[in-house]
GROMACS .gro file of C-alpha atoms in nm:
model
  258
    1UNK     CA    1   0.000   0.000   0.000
    2UNK     CA    2   0.106   0.359  -0.047
    3UNK     CA    3   0.340   0.497   0.214
    4UNK     CA    4   0.267   0.837   0.363
    5UNK     CA    5   0.550   1.084   0.321
    6UNK     CA    6   0.375   1.421   0.349
    7UNK     CA    7   0.452   1.593   0.680
    8UNK     CA    8   0.087   1.691   0.728
    9UNK     CA    9  -0.031   1.329   0.722
   10UNK     CA   10   0.059   1.250   1.082
   11UNK     CA   11   0.068   1.613   1.195
   12UNK     CA   12  -0.220   1.591   1.439
   13UNK     CA   13  -0.315   1.781   1.753
   14UNK     CA   14  -0.431   1.619   2.076
   15UNK     CA   15  -0.767   1.744   2.203
   16UNK     CA   16  -0.784   1.662   2.572
   17UNK     CA   17  -1.087   1.480   2.704
   18UNK     CA   18  -1.312   1.690   2.924
   19UNK     CA   19  -1.621   1.910   2.935
   20UNK     CA   20  -1.666   2.157   2.649
   21UNK     CA   21  -1.904   2.451   2.604
   22UNK     CA   22  -2.081   2.411   2.270
   23UNK     CA   23  -2.359   2.599   2.095
   24UNK     CA   24  -2.453   2.967   2.100
   25UNK     CA   25  -2.746   3.182   2.208
   26UNK     CA   26  -2.653   3.449   1.953
   27UNK     CA   27  -2.669   3.239   1.640
   28UNK     CA   28  -2.942   3.047   1.462
   29UNK     CA   29  -3.211   2.856   1.651
   30UNK     CA   30  -3.037   2.526   1.580
   31UNK     CA   31  -2.730   2.632   1.780
   32UNK     CA   32  -2.933   2.657   2.101
   33UNK     CA   33  -2.914   2.599   2.384
   34UNK     CA   34  -2.556   2.648   2.495
   35UNK     CA   35  -2.464   2.315   2.648
   36UNK     CA   36  -2.180   2.133   2.815
   37UNK     CA   37  -2.063   1.814   2.646
   38UNK     CA   38  -1.823   1.552   2.780
   39UNK     CA   39  -1.574   1.432   2.519
   40UNK     CA   40  -1.303   1.169   2.529
   41UNK     CA   41  -0.947   1.252   2.423
   42UNK     CA   42  -0.893   1.244   2.047
   43UNK     CA   43  -0.648   1.372   1.787
   44UNK     CA   44  -0.739   1.596   1.494
   45UNK     CA   45  -0.550   1.687   1.178
   46UNK     CA   46  -0.373   2.018   1.225
   47UNK     CA   47  -0.456   2.102   0.863
   48UNK     CA   48  -0.731   2.021   0.618
   49UNK     CA   49  -0.654   1.722   0.396
   50UNK     CA   50  -0.458   1.849   0.096
   51UNK     CA   51  -0.475   1.760  -0.272
   52UNK     CA   52  -0.131   1.596  -0.247
   53UNK     CA   53  -0.247   1.371   0.035
   54UNK     CA   54  -0.571   1.283  -0.138
   55UNK     CA   55  -0.383   1.192  -0.456
   56UNK     CA   56  -0.203   0.910  -0.273
   57UNK     CA   57  -0.537   0.776  -0.155
   58UNK     CA   58  -0.670   0.779  -0.513
   59UNK     CA   59  -0.364   0.587  -0.631
   60UNK     CA   60  -0.431   0.316  -0.373
   61UNK     CA   61  -0.799   0.293  -0.468
   62UNK     CA   62  -0.702   0.242  -0.830
   63UNK     CA   63  -0.451  -0.028  -0.738
   64UNK     CA   64  -0.648  -0.216  -0.474
   65UNK     CA   65  -1.012  -0.131  -0.531
   66UNK     CA   66  -1.274   0.001  -0.294
   67UNK     CA   67  -1.136  -0.151   0.027
   68UNK     CA   68  -1.201   0.156   0.237
   69UNK     CA   69  -1.538   0.266   0.103
   70UNK     CA   70  -1.865   0.298   0.291
   71UNK     CA   71  -2.107   0.011   0.235
   72UNK     CA   72  -2.382   0.255   0.138
   73UNK     CA   73  -2.193   0.443  -0.131
   74UNK     CA   74  -2.301   0.395  -0.495
   75UNK     CA   75  -2.147   0.093  -0.667
   76UNK     CA   76  -1.816   0.158  -0.846
   77UNK     CA   77  -1.817   0.518  -0.730
   78UNK     CA   78  -1.541   0.737  -0.872
   79UNK     CA   79  -1.362   0.918  -0.590
   80UNK     CA   80  -1.198   1.171  -0.824
   81UNK     CA   81  -1.278   1.531  -0.722
   82UNK     CA   82  -1.469   1.661  -1.020
   83UNK     CA   83  -1.776   1.860  -1.121
   84UNK     CA   84  -1.915   1.937  -1.465
   85UNK     CA   85  -2.023   2.291  -1.380
   86UNK     CA   86  -1.805   2.555  -1.549
   87UNK     CA   87  -1.732   2.732  -1.222
   88UNK     CA   88  -1.590   2.410  -1.077
   89UNK     CA   89  -1.356   2.311  -1.361
   90UNK     CA   90  -1.070   2.514  -1.212
   91UNK     CA   91  -1.074   2.281  -0.911
   92UNK     CA   92  -1.155   1.956  -1.092
   93UNK     CA   93  -0.899   1.678  -1.127
   94UNK     CA   94  -0.796   1.527  -1.462
   95UNK     CA   95  -0.635   1.185  -1.500
   96UNK     CA   96  -0.599   1.144  -1.126
   97UNK     CA   97  -0.402   1.469  -1.102
   98UNK     CA   98  -0.499   1.772  -0.893
   99UNK     CA   99  -0.507   2.119  -1.050
  100UNK     CA  100  -0.159   2.252  -1.114
  101UNK     CA  101  -0.010   2.441  -0.822
  102UNK     CA  102  -0.276   2.325  -0.574
  103UNK     CA  103  -0.097   2.032  -0.412
  104UNK     CA  104  -0.095   2.204  -0.073
  105UNK     CA  105  -0.448   2.343  -0.108
  106UNK     CA  106  -0.736   2.169   0.071
  107UNK     CA  107  -0.893   1.905  -0.148
  108UNK     CA  108  -1.243   2.020  -0.244
  109UNK     CA  109  -1.514   1.874  -0.467
  110UNK     CA  110  -1.514   1.573  -0.234
  111UNK     CA  111  -1.846   1.435  -0.116
  112UNK     CA  112  -1.908   1.266   0.219
  113UNK     CA  113  -1.833   0.919   0.083
  114UNK     CA  114  -1.498   1.041  -0.053
  115UNK     CA  115  -1.409   1.189   0.285
  116UNK     CA  116  -1.518   0.875   0.470
  117UNK     CA  117  -1.310   0.647   0.245
  118UNK     CA  118  -1.001   0.868   0.271
  119UNK     CA  119  -1.026   0.878   0.649
  120UNK     CA  120  -1.056   0.500   0.670
  121UNK     CA  121  -0.764   0.456   0.430
  122UNK     CA  122  -0.555   0.686   0.651
  123UNK     CA  123  -0.640   0.481   0.960
  124UNK     CA  124  -0.855   0.764   1.091
  125UNK     CA  125  -1.221   0.873   1.080
  126UNK     CA  126  -1.425   1.186   1.028
  127UNK     CA  127  -1.500   1.402   1.335
  128UNK     CA  128  -1.840   1.434   1.496
  129UNK     CA  129  -1.971   1.789   1.497
  130UNK     CA  130  -1.912   1.808   1.874
  131UNK     CA  131  -1.549   1.704   1.831
  132UNK     CA  132  -1.507   1.950   1.547
  133UNK     CA  133  -1.650   2.238   1.750
  134UNK     CA  134  -1.439   2.156   2.057
  135UNK     CA  135  -1.126   2.154   1.841
  136UNK     CA  136  -1.224   2.492   1.696
  137UNK     CA  137  -1.325   2.670   2.018
  138UNK     CA  138  -1.113   2.521   2.293
  139UNK     CA  139  -1.260   2.506   2.641
  140UNK     CA  140  -1.393   2.860   2.680
  141UNK     CA  141  -1.675   2.864   2.423
  142UNK     CA  142  -1.529   3.146   2.213
  143UNK     CA  143  -1.708   3.262   1.896
  144UNK     CA  144  -1.416   3.209   1.657
  145UNK     CA  145  -1.103   2.996   1.683
  146UNK     CA  146  -0.894   3.302   1.776
  147UNK     CA  147  -1.142   3.484   2.004
  148UNK     CA  148  -1.480   3.655   2.012
  149UNK     CA  149  -1.428   3.922   1.745
  150UNK     CA  150  -1.427   3.845   1.374
  151UNK     CA  151  -1.111   3.934   1.180
  152UNK     CA  152  -1.071   3.876   0.807
  153UNK     CA  153  -0.695   3.884   0.861
  154UNK     CA  154  -0.721   3.557   1.054
  155UNK     CA  155  -0.909   3.340   0.803
  156UNK     CA  156  -0.950   3.287   0.432
  157UNK     CA  157  -1.271   3.450   0.317
  158UNK     CA  158  -1.193   3.560  -0.035
  159UNK     CA  159  -1.190   3.445  -0.395
  160UNK     CA  160  -1.083   3.080  -0.367
  161UNK     CA  161  -0.918   2.827  -0.134
  162UNK     CA  162  -0.558   2.893  -0.035
  163UNK     CA  163  -0.275   2.668   0.080
  164UNK     CA  164  -0.347   2.514   0.419
  165UNK     CA  165  -0.196   2.700   0.713
  166UNK     CA  166  -0.190   3.038   0.536
  167UNK     CA  167  -0.340   3.215   0.839
  168UNK     CA  168  -0.127   3.127   1.145
  169UNK     CA  169  -0.291   3.403   1.351
  170UNK     CA  170  -0.624   3.227   1.313
  171UNK     CA  171  -0.537   2.897   1.481
  172UNK     CA  172  -0.764   2.753   1.747
  173UNK     CA  173  -0.655   2.737   2.113
  174UNK     CA  174  -0.523   2.387   2.037
  175UNK     CA  175  -0.319   2.504   1.739
  176UNK     CA  176  -0.552   2.374   1.466
  177UNK     CA  177  -0.545   2.573   1.140
  178UNK     CA  178  -0.826   2.690   0.910
  179UNK     CA  179  -1.119   2.601   1.133
  180UNK     CA  180  -1.287   2.915   0.997
  181UNK     CA  181  -1.291   2.976   0.623
  182UNK     CA  182  -1.080   2.817   0.348
  183UNK     CA  183  -1.276   2.490   0.310
  184UNK     CA  184  -1.587   2.396   0.503
  185UNK     CA  185  -1.559   2.042   0.641
  186UNK     CA  186  -1.765   1.724   0.649
  187UNK     CA  187  -1.853   1.565   0.982
  188UNK     CA  188  -2.006   1.230   1.069
  189UNK     CA  189  -2.309   1.381   1.246
  190UNK     CA  190  -2.657   1.372   1.094
  191UNK     CA  191  -2.840   1.702   1.126
  192UNK     CA  192  -3.119   1.755   1.378
  193UNK     CA  193  -3.260   2.098   1.471
  194UNK     CA  194  -3.165   2.041   1.835
  195UNK     CA  195  -2.793   1.959   1.864
  196UNK     CA  196  -2.855   1.726   2.157
  197UNK     CA  197  -3.078   1.511   1.934
  198UNK     CA  198  -2.818   1.464   1.661
  199UNK     CA  199  -2.695   1.114   1.588
  200UNK     CA  200  -2.417   0.948   1.392
  201UNK     CA  201  -2.474   0.968   1.017
  202UNK     CA  202  -2.496   0.611   0.890
  203UNK     CA  203  -2.456   0.689   0.522
  204UNK     CA  204  -2.821   0.612   0.446
  205UNK     CA  205  -3.064   0.832   0.636
  206UNK     CA  206  -3.042   1.201   0.714
  207UNK     CA  207  -2.801   1.471   0.599
  208UNK     CA  208  -2.445   1.503   0.731
  209UNK     CA  209  -2.347   1.838   0.879
  210UNK     CA  210  -2.076   2.055   0.724
  211UNK     CA  211  -1.883   2.279   0.965
  212UNK     CA  212  -1.645   2.573   0.959
  213UNK     CA  213  -1.755   2.799   0.677
  214UNK     CA  214  -1.545   2.839   0.362
  215UNK     CA  215  -1.363   3.089   0.144
  216UNK     CA  216  -1.704   3.181  -0.002
  217UNK     CA  217  -1.875   3.245   0.334
  218UNK     CA  218  -1.906   3.530   0.581
  219UNK     CA  219  -1.842   3.612   0.945
  220UNK     CA  220  -2.170   3.453   1.055
  221UNK     CA  221  -2.123   3.115   0.890
  222UNK     CA  222  -1.756   3.101   0.992
  223UNK     CA  223  -1.843   3.112   1.362
  224UNK     CA  224  -1.737   2.794   1.541
  225UNK     CA  225  -2.093   2.719   1.657
  226UNK     CA  226  -2.258   2.765   1.315
  227UNK     CA  227  -2.425   2.440   1.210
  228UNK     CA  228  -2.693   2.526   0.957
  229UNK     CA  229  -2.520   2.370   0.655
  230UNK     CA  230  -2.618   2.010   0.581
  231UNK     CA  231  -2.614   1.837   0.247
  232UNK     CA  232  -2.667   1.508   0.069
  233UNK     CA  233  -2.368   1.275   0.117
  234UNK     CA  234  -2.319   1.297  -0.262
  235UNK     CA  235  -2.291   1.677  -0.255
  236UNK     CA  236  -1.973   1.817  -0.410
  237UNK     CA  237  -1.868   2.180  -0.395
  238UNK     CA  238  -1.560   2.395  -0.448
  239UNK     CA  239  -1.617   2.516  -0.091
  240UNK     CA  240  -1.621   2.180   0.090
  241UNK     CA  241  -1.332   1.960   0.202
  242UNK     CA  242  -1.254   1.776   0.524
  243UNK     CA  243  -1.004   1.680   0.792
  244UNK     CA  244  -0.977   1.363   0.999
  245UNK     CA  245  -0.956   1.261   1.363
  246UNK     CA  246  -0.823   0.958   1.545
  247UNK     CA  247  -0.886   0.789   1.878
  248UNK     CA  248  -0.527   0.661   1.872
  249UNK     CA  249  -0.198   0.846   1.892
  250UNK     CA  250  -0.089   0.954   1.541
  251UNK     CA  251   0.233   0.753   1.552
  252UNK     CA  252   0.027   0.433   1.579
  253UNK     CA  253  -0.162   0.494   1.255
  254UNK     CA  254  -0.082   0.282   0.950
  255UNK     CA  255  -0.230   0.426   0.628
  256UNK     CA  256  -0.353   0.184   0.367
  257UNK     CA  257  -0.446  -0.093   0.611
  258UNK     CA  258  -0.809  -0.192   0.591
   0.00000   0.00000   0.00000
């Protein structure tokens, strides 16, 4: 199986187990109420998954088949990031190759099944929305990863995605990059109007939640508690990518093992 050489691949941050303040009274109705949630220790990718990393996953799928794919995904699904819309061609892959010069950009045009399969291939999984929010906010329930006041100098809200880690002043309290803007991110939580009612997305019923806002969003949707974006698991967009988490220490992970 493919060997991981990219420094980002095992560059993960430990999120300590404990009680976290999630939700917001100042956002949409589906962010309420503010609540305390107990989480176990986990590790999260410091950066969004890049095109270069995703390319190695695609190579393994082509060599070994759909070993890491969700049982509910369409048969013989193509995991190549691609969309036929004209506005998406700039970010679409051709012949298994990412767009030129975007190797260190977050991989976008990936649907939920693509993200799930990559995470499993990497020996990881997708985060729940609670895990994602805790990694973005830290333990004090702040509005944005860097504090309570929005700053466009701390996140990528602009014309297109940028290389991961381009906004070091916007890291979360844990040191996680791009949790606001750049690419919005898939989670493994199925949407319910009340956060406490949300369940694991099984790949069949419900709509998985997308977190974090993107380069095409605004200060409201880039808040760490914002959770009003949910889509079909087959949804692909130039604004949506993902990152992974692990219940094990990163140095124990073996990519490519089923």
